[in-house]
Coordinates of C-alpha atoms in Angstrom, one line a residue:
X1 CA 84.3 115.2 114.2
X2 CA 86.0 116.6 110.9
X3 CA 88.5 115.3 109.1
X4 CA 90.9 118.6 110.2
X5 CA 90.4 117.8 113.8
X6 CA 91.0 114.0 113.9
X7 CA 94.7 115.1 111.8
X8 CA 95.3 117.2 114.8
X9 CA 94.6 114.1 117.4
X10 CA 96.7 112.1 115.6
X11 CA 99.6 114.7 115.3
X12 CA 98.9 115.1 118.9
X13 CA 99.4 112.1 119.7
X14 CA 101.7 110.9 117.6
X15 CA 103.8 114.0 117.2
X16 CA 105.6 115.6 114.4
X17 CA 106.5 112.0 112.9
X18 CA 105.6 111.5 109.5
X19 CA 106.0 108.2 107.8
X20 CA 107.3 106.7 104.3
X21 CA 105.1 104.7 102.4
X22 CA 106.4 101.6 103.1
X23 CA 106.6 102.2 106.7
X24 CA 102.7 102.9 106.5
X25 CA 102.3 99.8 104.8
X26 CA 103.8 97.8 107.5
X27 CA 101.5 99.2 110.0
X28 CA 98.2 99.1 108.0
X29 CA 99.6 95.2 107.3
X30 CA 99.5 95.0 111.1
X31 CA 96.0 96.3 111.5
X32 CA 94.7 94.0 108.2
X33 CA 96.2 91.0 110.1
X34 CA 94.4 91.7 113.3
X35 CA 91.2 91.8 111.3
X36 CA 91.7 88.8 109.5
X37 CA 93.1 87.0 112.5
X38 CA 90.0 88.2 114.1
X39 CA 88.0 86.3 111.2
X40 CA 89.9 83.2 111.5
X41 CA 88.4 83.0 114.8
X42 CA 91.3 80.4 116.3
X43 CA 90.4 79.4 119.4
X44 CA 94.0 80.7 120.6
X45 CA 92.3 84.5 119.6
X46 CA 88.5 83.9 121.3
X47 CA 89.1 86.0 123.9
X48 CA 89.9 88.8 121.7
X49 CA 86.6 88.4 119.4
X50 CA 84.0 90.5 120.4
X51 CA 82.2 94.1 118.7
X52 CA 84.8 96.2 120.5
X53 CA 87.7 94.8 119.4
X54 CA 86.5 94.7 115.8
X55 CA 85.1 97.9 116.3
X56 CA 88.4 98.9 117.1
X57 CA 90.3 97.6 114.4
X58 CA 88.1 99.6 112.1
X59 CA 88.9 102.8 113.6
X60 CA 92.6 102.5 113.7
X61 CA 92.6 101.9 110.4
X62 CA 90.5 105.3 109.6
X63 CA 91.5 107.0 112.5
X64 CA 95.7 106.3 110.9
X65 CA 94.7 106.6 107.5
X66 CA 93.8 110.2 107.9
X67 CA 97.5 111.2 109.3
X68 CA 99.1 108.9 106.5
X69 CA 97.7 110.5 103.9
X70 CA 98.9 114.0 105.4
X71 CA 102.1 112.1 106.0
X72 CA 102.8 111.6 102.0
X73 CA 101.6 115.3 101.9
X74 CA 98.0 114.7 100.3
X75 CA 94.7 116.3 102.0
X76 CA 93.0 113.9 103.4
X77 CA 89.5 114.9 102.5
X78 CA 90.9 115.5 98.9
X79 CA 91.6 111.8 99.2
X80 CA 88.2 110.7 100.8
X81 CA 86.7 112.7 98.0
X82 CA 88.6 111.3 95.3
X83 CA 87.6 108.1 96.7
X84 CA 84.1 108.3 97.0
X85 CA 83.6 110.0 93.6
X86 CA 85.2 106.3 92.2
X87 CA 83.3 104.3 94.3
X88 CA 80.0 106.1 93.1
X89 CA 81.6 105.6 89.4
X90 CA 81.9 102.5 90.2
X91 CA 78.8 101.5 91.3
X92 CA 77.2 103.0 88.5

């Protein structure tokens, strides 16, 4: 899959909606808190812990990450790229 055509699945699923910065930090605070509350581990949230749910967790938050960044009108590879070129920086 490329970057392009996971934007598209998202805007087809999602539609033409395009969200504000703070609204896409409410929902990536969502996401963040079902990862840590799947780290906490309470035993309320056992039933939930397993690969696929984590696994899951991961990919919304890469999977929605992609469409917020088109949201705020940035290219998302442009992003991605911008990204990785400071984490290489970074590690150097």
């Amino acid at each position: 899959m490329d970057i392009k055509n996971l934007l598209q699945q998202g805007r087809e699923i999602w539609g033409g909606q395009k969200l504000d910065l703070s609204q896409i930090i409410v929902r990536l605070g969502k996401v963040f808190g079902d990862i840590c509350r799947w780290e906490r581990d309470a035993p309320k949230d056992k039933n939930m812990h397993n690969d696929d749910e984590l696994k899951k967790e991961l990919g919304n938050i890469i999977f929605s990450t992609i469409r917020w960044c088109d949201d705020l009108g940035y290219d998302p590879e442009e992003c991605l790229n911008i990204a990785i070129n400071c984490q290489k920086n970074f590690q150097k």
